[in-house]
Tab-separated table of C-alpha atoms in Angstrom:
chain	number	residue	atom	x	y	z
P	1	MET	CA	-88.763	49.050	274.007
P	2	GLN	CA	-87.975	51.643	271.343
P	3	ARG	CA	-84.345	52.124	270.173
P	4	LYS	CA	-82.765	55.532	269.673
P	5	ARG	CA	-81.367	56.237	266.264
P	6	TYR	CA	-77.735	57.501	265.949
P	7	ALA	CA	-77.419	61.043	264.713
P	8	PRO	CA	-74.081	62.729	263.910
P	9	GLY	CA	-73.005	65.474	266.326
P	10	ARG	CA	-74.675	63.993	269.322
P	11	THR	CA	-72.615	63.458	272.410
P	12	GLY	CA	-71.932	60.059	273.656
P	13	PRO	CA	-69.251	57.590	274.480
P	14	THR	CA	-68.196	57.240	270.832
P	15	ALA	CA	-67.982	60.973	270.279
P	16	ARG	CA	-65.958	61.519	273.382
P	17	THR	CA	-63.488	58.801	272.337
P	18	GLY	CA	-62.854	60.430	268.911
P	19	SER	CA	-62.334	63.855	270.468
P	20	ALA	CA	-59.786	62.473	272.852
P	21	ALA	CA	-57.894	60.775	270.012
P	22	ARG	CA	-57.760	64.020	268.070
P	23	THR	CA	-56.515	65.932	271.113
P	24	GLY	CA	-53.714	63.373	271.715
P	25	SER	CA	-52.578	63.522	268.084
P	26	THR	CA	-52.373	67.316	268.218
P	27	ALA	CA	-50.317	67.180	271.403
P	28	ARG	CA	-47.888	64.695	269.909
P	29	THR	CA	-47.466	66.871	266.795
P	30	ALA	CA	-46.724	69.933	268.919
P	31	LEU	CA	-44.221	67.976	270.998
P	32	GLY	CA	-42.450	66.729	267.847
P	33	LEU	CA	-42.153	70.246	266.458
P	34	THR	CA	-40.720	71.497	269.759
P	35	LEU	CA	-38.090	68.738	269.878
P	36	GLY	CA	-37.174	69.298	266.223
P	37	LEU	CA	-36.634	73.031	266.720
P	38	GLY	CA	-34.553	72.404	269.818
P	39	LEU	CA	-32.347	69.867	268.044
P	40	ALA	CA	-31.772	72.218	265.104
P	41	ALA	CA	-30.808	75.032	267.452
P	42	GLY	CA	-28.347	72.721	269.222
P	43	LEU	CA	-26.682	71.717	265.967
P	44	VAL	CA	-26.303	75.339	264.909
P	45	GLY	CA	-24.754	76.199	268.256
P	46	CYS	CA	-22.265	73.300	268.066
P	47	SER	CA	-21.267	74.202	264.495
P	48	SER	CA	-20.610	77.835	265.322
P	49	GLY	CA	-18.809	76.975	268.554
P	50	THR	CA	-16.046	74.779	266.961
P	51	PRO	CA	-13.684	76.926	264.801
P	52	SER	CA	-11.327	74.040	263.924
P	53	GLU	CA	-12.570	73.822	260.360
P	54	ASP	CA	-12.222	77.582	259.862
P	55	VAL	CA	-8.678	77.468	261.266
P	56	ALA	CA	-7.777	74.612	258.903
P	57	VAL	CA	-9.045	76.557	255.905
P	58	ASP	CA	-7.082	79.641	256.953
P	59	ALA	CA	-3.928	77.567	257.416
P	60	LYS	CA	-4.195	76.109	253.923
P	61	ALA	CA	-4.776	79.539	252.480
P	62	GLY	CA	-1.624	80.763	254.239
P	63	LEU	CA	0.466	77.901	252.809
P	64	ALA	CA	-0.812	78.608	249.314
P	65	ALA	CA	0.016	82.290	249.690
P	66	SER	CA	3.617	81.555	250.843
P	67	ALA	CA	4.425	78.959	248.146
P	68	ALA	CA	7.654	79.654	246.240
P	69	PRO	CA	7.190	81.007	242.711
P	70	PRO	CA	7.626	78.636	239.750
P	71	GLY	CA	10.516	78.896	237.320
P	72	ARG	CA	10.495	80.991	234.194
P	73	TYR	CA	10.538	78.051	231.776
P	74	ARG	CA	7.846	75.403	231.333
P	75	THR	CA	9.250	73.686	228.215
P	76	LEU	CA	12.547	73.300	226.362
P	77	PHE	CA	13.490	74.012	222.775
P	78	GLU	CA	14.609	71.375	220.262
P	79	PRO	CA	18.420	71.228	220.679
P	80	CYS	CA	19.580	69.739	217.372
P	81	GLY	CA	18.194	72.716	215.476
P	82	ALA	CA	19.509	75.308	217.921
P	83	VAL	CA	23.038	75.529	216.464
P	84	PRO	CA	23.242	77.153	212.998
P	85	ARG	CA	24.886	75.199	210.189
P	86	ALA	CA	27.549	77.885	209.744
P	87	VAL	CA	28.653	77.408	213.360
P	88	LEU	CA	28.682	73.629	212.953
P	89	GLN	CA	30.910	73.979	209.905
P	90	GLU	CA	33.412	75.874	212.062
P	91	LEU	CA	33.266	73.420	214.968
P	92	LEU	CA	33.321	70.298	212.770
P	93	PRO	CA	35.921	71.072	210.077
P	94	GLY	CA	36.201	67.436	209.078
P	95	ALA	CA	32.549	67.251	207.986
P	96	ALA	CA	33.209	69.303	204.844
P	97	ALA	CA	35.229	66.448	203.327
P	98	LEU	CA	32.518	63.840	203.891
P	99	PRO	CA	30.196	62.634	201.122
P	100	ASP	CA	26.892	64.480	200.905
P	101	PRO	CA	24.734	61.969	202.815
P	102	GLU	CA	27.281	61.621	205.631
P	103	ARG	CA	27.875	65.371	205.765
P	104	ASP	CA	24.165	66.113	206.086
P	105	ARG	CA	23.855	63.478	208.799
P	106	ALA	CA	26.813	64.971	210.675
P	107	TYR	CA	25.305	68.467	210.620
P	108	ARG	CA	21.853	67.158	211.561
P	109	GLY	CA	23.135	65.736	214.832
P	110	THR	CA	21.868	62.918	217.030
P	111	ALA	CA	19.227	63.668	219.638
P	112	ALA	CA	19.784	62.320	223.137
P	113	VAL	CA	17.286	59.762	224.420
P	114	THR	CA	15.252	61.250	227.289
P	115	TYR	CA	11.984	60.239	228.920
P	116	ASP	CA	10.514	63.747	229.137
P	117	THR	CA	11.530	66.353	226.576
P	118	ASP	CA	9.994	69.095	228.727
P	119	ARG	CA	12.489	68.276	231.473
P	120	ARG	CA	15.687	67.328	229.626
P	121	VAL	CA	16.947	67.327	226.035
P	122	GLY	CA	20.311	66.926	224.341
P	123	CYS	CA	22.064	66.582	221.013
P	124	SER	CA	25.532	65.637	219.757
P	125	TRP	CA	27.540	66.121	216.570
P	126	ARG	CA	30.740	64.407	215.471
P	127	ALA	CA	33.132	64.539	212.510
P	128	ASP	CA	36.366	62.593	212.111
P	129	THR	CA	39.348	63.067	209.825
P	130	PRO	CA	42.696	61.256	209.707
P	131	GLU	CA	44.278	64.168	211.610
P	132	ALA	CA	41.665	64.947	214.284
P	133	SER	CA	38.250	64.133	215.691
P	134	HIS	CA	35.778	66.813	216.825
P	135	ARG	CA	32.697	66.263	218.974
P	136	LEU	CA	30.090	68.781	220.182
P	137	SER	CA	27.347	67.876	222.645
P	138	LEU	CA	24.569	69.789	224.378
P	139	ASP	CA	22.711	68.927	227.560
P	140	ILE	CA	19.760	71.132	228.591
P	141	GLU	CA	17.923	70.446	231.836
P	142	ARG	CA	14.836	72.168	233.245
P	143	VAL	CA	14.847	71.879	237.033
P	144	VAL	CA	11.564	71.611	238.925
P	145	SER	CA	11.265	71.849	242.705
P	146	TYR	CA	8.688	69.616	244.339
P	147	ASP	CA	9.032	71.489	247.632
P	148	SER	CA	6.518	74.325	247.870
P	149	ALA	CA	8.931	76.260	250.092
P	150	VAL	CA	11.807	76.118	247.544
P	151	SER	CA	11.498	77.843	244.179
P	152	ASP	CA	12.533	76.234	240.904
P	153	ASP	CA	15.330	78.801	240.532
P	154	ASP	CA	16.757	77.992	243.970
P	155	ARG	CA	16.644	74.273	243.271
P	156	ALA	CA	18.377	74.850	239.920
P	157	GLN	CA	21.073	76.860	241.681
P	158	GLU	CA	21.701	73.927	244.024
P	159	VAL	CA	22.165	71.609	241.035
P	160	TYR	CA	24.458	74.142	239.339
P	161	VAL	CA	26.639	74.571	242.450
P	162	ARG	CA	27.127	70.811	242.703
P	163	LYS	CA	28.301	70.738	239.085
P	164	GLN	CA	30.746	73.583	239.653
P	165	LEU	CA	32.206	72.055	242.797
P	166	ALA	CA	32.522	68.682	241.046
P	167	ALA	CA	34.663	70.474	238.429
P	168	ASN	CA	36.915	71.776	241.264
P	169	ILE	CA	36.090	75.386	240.439
P	170	PRO	CA	35.661	77.396	243.658
P	171	LEU	CA	32.589	79.501	244.188
P	172	PRO	CA	33.021	83.286	244.010
P	173	PRO	CA	33.782	84.762	247.442
P	174	THR	CA	31.122	86.807	249.161
P	175	ALA	CA	31.687	90.523	249.653
P	176	PRO	CA	33.239	91.404	253.069
P	177	PRO	CA	31.146	93.494	255.475
P	178	GLU	CA	31.613	97.262	255.543
P	179	THR	CA	34.058	98.414	258.243
P	180	GLY	CA	33.345	102.136	257.969
P	181	GLY	CA	37.034	102.961	257.422
P	182	THR	CA	37.911	102.744	261.128
P	183	PRO	CA	41.517	101.564	261.518
P	184	THR	CA	42.140	98.550	263.702
P	185	THR	CA	44.687	99.078	266.438
P	186	GLY	CA	46.842	96.319	267.798
P	187	PRO	CA	48.215	95.786	271.297
P	188	PRO	CA	50.355	98.498	272.964
P	189	GLY	CA	53.695	98.917	271.304
P	190	SER	CA	52.671	97.350	268.013
P	191	THR	CA	51.997	99.018	264.678
P	192	ALA	CA	48.370	99.954	264.056
P	193	GLY	CA	46.539	97.385	262.024
P	194	THR	CA	48.977	94.555	262.793
P	195	GLY	CA	47.102	91.427	263.781
P	196	GLY	CA	43.778	92.937	262.659
P	197	PRO	CA	41.222	91.431	260.295
P	198	SER	CA	43.180	92.403	257.180
P	199	GLN	CA	46.183	90.329	258.184
P	200	GLN	CA	43.979	87.465	259.331
P	201	ALA	CA	42.377	87.446	255.898
P	202	VAL	CA	45.798	86.857	254.348
P	203	THR	CA	47.031	84.264	256.822
P	204	GLY	CA	43.653	82.619	257.348
P	205	GLY	CA	43.505	83.714	260.990
P	206	ALA	CA	46.439	81.476	262.007
P	207	THR	CA	49.793	82.572	263.402
P	208	PRO	CA	52.753	81.730	261.138
P	209	VAL	CA	54.903	78.925	262.456
P	210	ASN	CA	58.122	80.980	262.422
P	211	ALA	CA	56.562	84.126	263.952
P	212	PRO	CA	56.967	84.962	267.675
P	213	ALA	CA	53.913	84.688	269.896
P	214	SER	CA	53.988	88.436	270.609
P	215	ALA	CA	56.231	91.369	269.865
P	216	PRO	CA	58.268	92.834	272.721
P	217	PRO	CA	57.109	96.220	274.060
P	218	GLY	CA	58.292	99.179	272.033
P	219	SER	CA	59.060	97.180	268.903
P	220	THR	CA	57.198	96.640	265.680
P	221	ALA	CA	55.648	93.228	265.090
P	222	PRO	CA	56.991	91.456	261.987
P	223	THR	CA	54.677	91.433	259.025
P	224	ALA	CA	54.007	88.360	256.916
P	225	PRO	CA	55.651	88.366	253.473
P	226	THR	CA	53.363	89.162	250.574
P	227	PRO	CA	52.533	85.915	248.767
P	228	THR	CA	53.245	85.694	245.069
P	229	GLY	CA	51.625	83.343	242.648
P	230	SER	CA	48.383	82.817	240.809
P	231	ALA	CA	45.495	85.232	240.488
P	232	SER	CA	43.453	83.125	242.895
P	233	GLY	CA	45.683	84.224	245.759
P	234	GLY	CA	47.409	80.882	246.359
P	235	PRO	CA	51.157	80.476	246.029
P	236	THR	CA	52.523	79.191	242.754
P	237	PRO	CA	54.970	76.295	243.151
P	238	SER	CA	58.442	76.880	241.871
P	239	GLY	CA	58.674	76.002	238.185
P	240	ALA	CA	54.887	75.922	237.647
P	241	PRO	CA	53.583	77.789	234.586
P	242	SER	CA	52.094	81.210	235.233
P	243	PRO	CA	48.348	81.724	234.702
P	244	THR	CA	47.367	82.389	231.103
P	245	GLY	CA	43.698	83.321	231.602
P	246	LEU	CA	42.596	80.031	230.015
P	247	GLU	CA	42.454	77.975	233.197
P	248	PRO	CA	39.041	76.728	234.512
P	249	ARG	CA	37.182	79.737	235.872
P	250	VAL	CA	33.899	81.499	236.537
P	251	LEU	CA	32.486	83.350	233.518
P	252	GLU	CA	30.747	86.712	233.548
P	253	GLY	CA	27.941	87.929	231.306
P	254	LEU	CA	26.531	84.504	230.460
P	255	GLY	CA	23.154	83.625	231.934
P	256	ASP	CA	22.667	84.150	235.665
P	257	VAL	CA	25.839	82.241	236.580
P	258	ALA	CA	28.374	80.362	234.461
P	259	TYR	CA	31.750	78.631	234.542
P	260	LEU	CA	34.219	77.084	232.098
P	261	ASP	CA	36.166	73.865	232.591
P	262	ASP	CA	39.183	72.837	230.493
P	263	VAL	CA	40.636	69.345	230.837
P	264	LEU	CA	43.648	68.011	228.924
P	265	GLY	CA	43.600	64.244	228.781
P	266	GLN	CA	46.538	62.014	229.557
P	267	PRO	CA	48.976	61.531	226.664
P	268	ARG	CA	48.351	58.469	224.569
P	269	ALA	CA	50.590	56.623	222.204
P	270	SER	CA	49.225	58.326	219.110
P	271	SER	CA	46.785	61.055	220.229
P	272	ARG	CA	46.096	63.880	222.654
P	273	GLN	CA	42.619	64.935	223.738
P	274	ARG	CA	41.272	68.159	225.233
P	275	SER	CA	37.711	68.728	226.436
P	276	VAL	CA	36.157	72.123	227.167
P	277	SER	CA	32.820	72.520	228.954
P	278	VAL	CA	30.777	75.681	229.439
P	279	VAL	CA	27.948	75.419	231.980
P	280	PHE	CA	25.484	78.204	232.714
P	281	ARG	CA	22.141	78.650	234.431
P	282	THR	CA	19.272	80.894	233.368
P	283	SER	CA	16.384	80.814	235.845
P	284	ASN	CA	15.473	77.126	236.251
P	285	VAL	CA	17.319	75.851	233.135
P	286	ILE	CA	20.917	74.555	233.193
P	287	VAL	CA	22.812	74.284	229.889
P	288	THR	CA	26.034	72.320	229.389
P	289	VAL	CA	28.073	72.762	226.199
P	290	SER	CA	30.882	70.216	225.750
P	291	TYR	CA	33.403	70.542	222.910
P	292	ARG	CA	36.137	67.958	222.503
P	293	LYS	CA	39.011	67.572	220.084
P	294	GLU	CA	41.344	64.623	219.768
P	295	ALA	CA	44.491	65.214	217.756
P	296	VAL	CA	46.028	62.180	216.087
P	297	GLY	CA	49.711	61.656	215.379
P	298	LEU	CA	52.363	64.243	216.158
P	299	ALA	CA	50.076	67.281	215.953
P	300	GLY	CA	50.501	67.988	219.659
P	301	ALA	CA	47.867	68.894	222.238
P	302	PRO	CA	44.756	70.679	220.924
P	303	ASP	CA	44.815	74.436	221.364
P	304	SER	CA	42.965	75.495	224.499
P	305	GLY	CA	42.124	79.033	223.383
P	306	GLU	CA	40.540	77.878	220.128
P	307	LEU	CA	38.348	75.257	221.791
P	308	GLN	CA	37.245	77.629	224.549
P	309	GLU	CA	36.242	80.349	222.119
P	310	ARG	CA	34.168	77.954	220.032
P	311	ALA	CA	32.446	76.444	223.057
P	312	ARG	CA	31.627	79.895	224.424
P	313	LYS	CA	30.186	80.904	221.058
P	314	VAL	CA	27.706	78.022	221.186
P	315	ALA	CA	26.862	78.837	224.809
P	316	ARG	CA	26.091	82.464	223.883
P	317	LEU	CA	23.787	81.292	221.073
P	318	LEU	CA	21.859	79.081	223.475
P	319	ALA	CA	21.644	81.834	226.092
P	320	ASP	CA	20.161	84.148	223.459
P	321	ARG	CA	17.726	81.400	222.478
P	322	LEU	CA	16.503	81.175	226.066
P	323	GLU	CA	15.857	84.915	226.096
P	324	GLU	CA	13.555	84.784	223.046
């Protein structure tokens, strides 16, 4: 029996098996491509159909756009060199009699110890004589708000207001609303304007204890007596000294806001002490100038006008320095 030789390309069981394998592989490849394209299309559809990430990005952008502006100042100047020597000679008269090394040290001042000189700095000077002791000190604070909705200036104003109220100096009153010049009429039979807002502003809106509840018809209601006393509007107790213009008060023309405090210490056996402080705010920086004199012996209480003028001079120098 003669065998047939195998020749490539001839049909047979082996050839048919290879063709079938190739056909199955092609089908599987096509199926894989179809599933891959479908999955990619589904992912794209899910990504475009969920706008949560876009909304979150827009919300952050809105918060960044509405953040309060930063303060004007980022750093602080060196305080011990901010007061000229000529001014120190006037404020520290006892330093002129000191030996040269001590005099130079007195005019050089002593820097305050702070942890961050970009946030707070200070300096102090002192000179003593047998008759009196003088001390000048500076405290300069840069206020920073860590609330994005509150600006540095607003936060500094909050700190300044707390200082002023702690010194028992009232805040300036706000301007009253415009009334348009229309007179206020009272009840029938009373004088026009009686009992209106103007009188309530004087009496605080309360009826005087000794005033009748209402005026009889046809008569004029009694008017409250005009109070006499201090410039602040409050009555001055009998025997109290009249205002001299040197009492603690709000200052004008110094920084954005400013006030002056004047405190006379309690009498001691052999000395009297007076301390004057000038505090002002410029943008997000608050400056405190403290000038104190202690008179020894029978010299009497230190002069208030002299101390206030010297303290205000230093405050004006520092305000000009902040404007440079």
